[in-house]
Amino acid sequence: MDGLLDKMKTSLEEIAANNDVPMEAVYYGIMNDSEVENWNYIVFNRISTTRRSGASYNEKLQVNIIHEDYIPEGYEMDVMKKVCEDCNLRMADGVDIIFNYSMKPNTRQVVEIATITLVRVNKMKVI
């Protein structure tokens, strides 16, 4: 493998460090840091299925942007553009960016979550 997850982590850390929309951290799989004060972070992961398409296969990944109150307008598009350019990915066909809402535990703080599904077409010969 070409280190796709490492590239994604680096790319997401770069955009998370942007002063316009500062994010606490970037995690793989789940947020695993109980010390995070503000729920402003990014989690990315692989989707558990891989689909064969002719002589290649499509590997799907997700980027979840978690932000207290709301995600600043356009930030999800900035994240998607950066990761797609840096990691040779594209938005998955027929899959929208999905927004969900939750409450931060033991508070009255609303949290907005944007889920972006990306795909990489792997041109490796498959059996």
PDB file of C-alpha atoms in Angstrom:
ATOM      1  CA  MET A   1       0.000   0.000   0.000  1.00  0.00           C
ATOM      2  CA  ASP A   2       1.146   3.522  -0.673  1.00  0.00           C
ATOM      3  CA  GLY A   3       0.526   4.958   2.786  1.00  0.00           C
ATOM      4  CA  LEU A   4      -2.879   6.428   1.983  1.00  0.00           C
ATOM      5  CA  LEU A   5      -3.930   6.631   5.636  1.00  0.00           C
ATOM      6  CA  ASP A   6      -0.686   8.397   6.564  1.00  0.00           C
ATOM      7  CA  LYS A   7      -1.202  10.864   3.689  1.00  0.00           C
ATOM      8  CA  MET A   8      -4.782  11.480   4.789  1.00  0.00           C
ATOM      9  CA  LYS A   9      -3.726  12.090   8.390  1.00  0.00           C
ATOM     10  CA  THR A  10      -1.056  14.587   7.289  1.00  0.00           C
ATOM     11  CA  SER A  11      -3.456  16.363   4.946  1.00  0.00           C
ATOM     12  CA  LEU A  12      -6.185  16.582   7.597  1.00  0.00           C
ATOM     13  CA  GLU A  13      -3.719  17.779  10.244  1.00  0.00           C
ATOM     14  CA  GLU A  14      -2.624  20.574   7.907  1.00  0.00           C
ATOM     15  CA  ILE A  15      -6.158  21.845   7.388  1.00  0.00           C
ATOM     16  CA  ALA A  16      -7.034  21.327  11.086  1.00  0.00           C
ATOM     17  CA  ALA A  17      -4.147  23.638  12.012  1.00  0.00           C
ATOM     18  CA  ASN A  18      -5.597  26.457   9.890  1.00  0.00           C
ATOM     19  CA  ASN A  19      -6.334  29.470  12.081  1.00  0.00           C
ATOM     20  CA  ASP A  20      -9.602  30.240  10.248  1.00  0.00           C
ATOM     21  CA  VAL A  21     -11.272  27.140  11.720  1.00  0.00           C
ATOM     22  CA  PRO A  22      -8.988  25.754  14.423  1.00  0.00           C
ATOM     23  CA  MET A  23      -9.625  22.118  15.237  1.00  0.00           C
ATOM     24  CA  GLU A  24      -8.381  20.346  18.363  1.00  0.00           C
ATOM     25  CA  ALA A  25      -7.001  17.221  16.673  1.00  0.00           C
ATOM     26  CA  VAL A  26      -7.303  14.552  13.975  1.00  0.00           C
ATOM     27  CA  TYR A  27      -8.040  10.927  14.880  1.00  0.00           C
ATOM     28  CA  TYR A  28      -8.279   7.656  13.008  1.00  0.00           C
ATOM     29  CA  GLY A  29     -11.299   5.459  13.677  1.00  0.00           C
ATOM     30  CA  ILE A  30     -12.710   7.137  16.786  1.00  0.00           C
ATOM     31  CA  MET A  31     -11.918  10.094  18.997  1.00  0.00           C
ATOM     32  CA  ASN A  32      -9.910   8.500  21.760  1.00  0.00           C
ATOM     33  CA  ASP A  33      -8.846  11.473  23.844  1.00  0.00           C
ATOM     34  CA  SER A  34     -10.893  12.206  26.946  1.00  0.00           C
ATOM     35  CA  GLU A  35      -8.913  15.433  27.453  1.00  0.00           C
ATOM     36  CA  VAL A  36     -10.429  17.244  24.446  1.00  0.00           C
ATOM     37  CA  GLU A  37     -12.186  20.275  25.886  1.00  0.00           C
ATOM     38  CA  ASN A  38     -13.862  21.526  22.717  1.00  0.00           C
ATOM     39  CA  TRP A  39     -15.522  19.056  20.399  1.00  0.00           C
ATOM     40  CA  ASN A  40     -13.909  20.511  17.296  1.00  0.00           C
ATOM     41  CA  TYR A  41     -11.991  17.684  15.663  1.00  0.00           C
ATOM     42  CA  ILE A  42     -11.805  15.415  12.626  1.00  0.00           C
ATOM     43  CA  VAL A  43     -12.080  11.623  12.547  1.00  0.00           C
ATOM     44  CA  PHE A  44     -11.322   9.597   9.417  1.00  0.00           C
ATOM     45  CA  ASN A  45     -11.720   5.909   8.696  1.00  0.00           C
ATOM     46  CA  ARG A  46     -12.030   3.211   6.078  1.00  0.00           C
ATOM     47  CA  ILE A  47     -15.484   1.921   5.222  1.00  0.00           C
ATOM     48  CA  SER A  48     -15.678  -1.777   5.915  1.00  0.00           C
ATOM     49  CA  THR A  49     -16.525  -2.782   2.345  1.00  0.00           C
ATOM     50  CA  THR A  50     -14.423  -2.682  -0.797  1.00  0.00           C
ATOM     51  CA  ARG A  51     -16.139  -3.053  -4.156  1.00  0.00           C
ATOM     52  CA  ARG A  52     -14.687  -4.683  -7.257  1.00  0.00           C
ATOM     53  CA  SER A  53     -15.166  -2.755 -10.480  1.00  0.00           C
ATOM     54  CA  GLY A  54     -13.845  -4.579 -13.538  1.00  0.00           C
ATOM     55  CA  ALA A  55     -10.071  -4.972 -13.218  1.00  0.00           C
ATOM     56  CA  SER A  56      -9.833  -2.665 -10.201  1.00  0.00           C
ATOM     57  CA  TYR A  57     -11.526  -2.065  -6.884  1.00  0.00           C
ATOM     58  CA  ASN A  58     -12.950   0.949  -5.121  1.00  0.00           C
ATOM     59  CA  GLU A  59     -11.745   1.644  -1.613  1.00  0.00           C
ATOM     60  CA  LYS A  60     -14.083   3.948   0.317  1.00  0.00           C
ATOM     61  CA  LEU A  61     -13.092   6.177   3.206  1.00  0.00           C
ATOM     62  CA  GLN A  62     -14.932   8.657   5.396  1.00  0.00           C
ATOM     63  CA  VAL A  63     -13.968  11.973   6.889  1.00  0.00           C
ATOM     64  CA  ASN A  64     -16.109  13.155   9.803  1.00  0.00           C
ATOM     65  CA  ILE A  65     -15.900  16.795  10.836  1.00  0.00           C
ATOM     66  CA  ILE A  66     -17.177  17.294  14.377  1.00  0.00           C
ATOM     67  CA  HIS A  67     -17.763  20.844  15.571  1.00  0.00           C
ATOM     68  CA  GLU A  68     -19.577  22.458  18.482  1.00  0.00           C
ATOM     69  CA  ASP A  69     -22.578  24.560  17.463  1.00  0.00           C
ATOM     70  CA  TYR A  70     -22.075  24.339  13.703  1.00  0.00           C
ATOM     71  CA  ILE A  71     -19.384  23.699  11.120  1.00  0.00           C
ATOM     72  CA  PRO A  72     -18.473  27.038   9.516  1.00  0.00           C
ATOM     73  CA  GLU A  73     -20.043  27.342   6.069  1.00  0.00           C
ATOM     74  CA  GLY A  74     -17.884  25.878   3.327  1.00  0.00           C
ATOM     75  CA  TYR A  75     -15.408  24.223   5.705  1.00  0.00           C
ATOM     76  CA  GLU A  76     -16.544  20.727   4.689  1.00  0.00           C
ATOM     77  CA  MET A  77     -15.821  21.621   1.044  1.00  0.00           C
ATOM     78  CA  ASP A  78     -12.362  22.940   1.960  1.00  0.00           C
ATOM     79  CA  VAL A  79     -11.595  19.689   3.804  1.00  0.00           C
ATOM     80  CA  MET A  80     -12.857  17.561   0.916  1.00  0.00           C
ATOM     81  CA  LYS A  81     -10.890  19.547  -1.677  1.00  0.00           C
ATOM     82  CA  LYS A  82      -7.623  19.339   0.304  1.00  0.00           C
ATOM     83  CA  VAL A  83      -7.865  15.617   0.998  1.00  0.00           C
ATOM     84  CA  CYS A  84      -8.899  14.821  -2.582  1.00  0.00           C
ATOM     85  CA  GLU A  85      -5.996  16.808  -4.035  1.00  0.00           C
ATOM     86  CA  ASP A  86      -3.370  15.580  -1.560  1.00  0.00           C
ATOM     87  CA  CYS A  87      -4.415  11.918  -1.570  1.00  0.00           C
ATOM     88  CA  ASN A  88      -5.711  11.344  -5.112  1.00  0.00           C
ATOM     89  CA  LEU A  89      -9.268  10.679  -3.931  1.00  0.00           C
ATOM     90  CA  ARG A  90     -12.663  11.815  -5.174  1.00  0.00           C
ATOM     91  CA  MET A  91     -16.092  12.142  -3.646  1.00  0.00           C
ATOM     92  CA  ALA A  92     -17.989   8.869  -3.902  1.00  0.00           C
ATOM     93  CA  ASP A  93     -20.605   8.811  -6.673  1.00  0.00           C
ATOM     94  CA  GLY A  94     -24.180   9.085  -5.472  1.00  0.00           C
ATOM     95  CA  VAL A  95     -23.214   9.796  -1.854  1.00  0.00           C
ATOM     96  CA  ASP A  96     -24.051  13.161  -0.341  1.00  0.00           C
ATOM     97  CA  ILE A  97     -22.238  14.937   2.455  1.00  0.00           C
ATOM     98  CA  ILE A  98     -24.406  13.998   5.427  1.00  0.00           C
ATOM     99  CA  PHE A  99     -24.988  16.304   8.391  1.00  0.00           C
ATOM    100  CA  ASN A 100     -26.008  14.870  11.765  1.00  0.00           C
ATOM    101  CA  TYR A 101     -26.493  16.450  15.162  1.00  0.00           C
ATOM    102  CA  SER A 102     -25.808  15.371  18.717  1.00  0.00           C
ATOM    103  CA  MET A 103     -25.479  16.798  22.196  1.00  0.00           C
ATOM    104  CA  LYS A 104     -22.142  16.923  23.948  1.00  0.00           C
ATOM    105  CA  PRO A 105     -22.512  14.678  27.040  1.00  0.00           C
ATOM    106  CA  ASN A 106     -23.383  16.360  30.321  1.00  0.00           C
ATOM    107  CA  THR A 107     -23.914  19.723  28.590  1.00  0.00           C
ATOM    108  CA  ARG A 108     -26.509  21.512  26.524  1.00  0.00           C
ATOM    109  CA  GLN A 109     -23.939  21.952  23.729  1.00  0.00           C
ATOM    110  CA  VAL A 110     -25.128  21.022  20.223  1.00  0.00           C
ATOM    111  CA  VAL A 111     -22.548  19.331  18.010  1.00  0.00           C
ATOM    112  CA  GLU A 112     -22.766  19.224  14.206  1.00  0.00           C
ATOM    113  CA  ILE A 113     -21.162  16.319  12.341  1.00  0.00           C
ATOM    114  CA  ALA A 114     -20.485  16.303   8.594  1.00  0.00           C
ATOM    115  CA  THR A 115     -19.640  12.947   7.012  1.00  0.00           C
ATOM    116  CA  ILE A 116     -17.839  13.000   3.672  1.00  0.00           C
ATOM    117  CA  THR A 117     -17.459   9.715   1.774  1.00  0.00           C
ATOM    118  CA  LEU A 118     -14.439   9.538  -0.536  1.00  0.00           C
ATOM    119  CA  VAL A 119     -13.244   6.845  -2.888  1.00  0.00           C
ATOM    120  CA  ARG A 120      -9.959   5.700  -4.351  1.00  0.00           C
ATOM    121  CA  VAL A 121      -9.980   3.559  -7.452  1.00  0.00           C
ATOM    122  CA  ASN A 122      -7.193   1.042  -7.066  1.00  0.00           C
ATOM    123  CA  LYS A 123      -5.932  -0.125 -10.460  1.00  0.00           C
ATOM    124  CA  MET A 124      -4.264  -3.221  -9.039  1.00  0.00           C
ATOM    125  CA  LYS A 125      -5.021  -6.485 -10.723  1.00  0.00           C
ATOM    126  CA  VAL A 126      -7.637  -8.296  -8.682  1.00  0.00           C
ATOM    127  CA  ILE A 127      -8.385 -12.003  -8.675  1.00  0.00           C
TER     128      ILE A 127
END
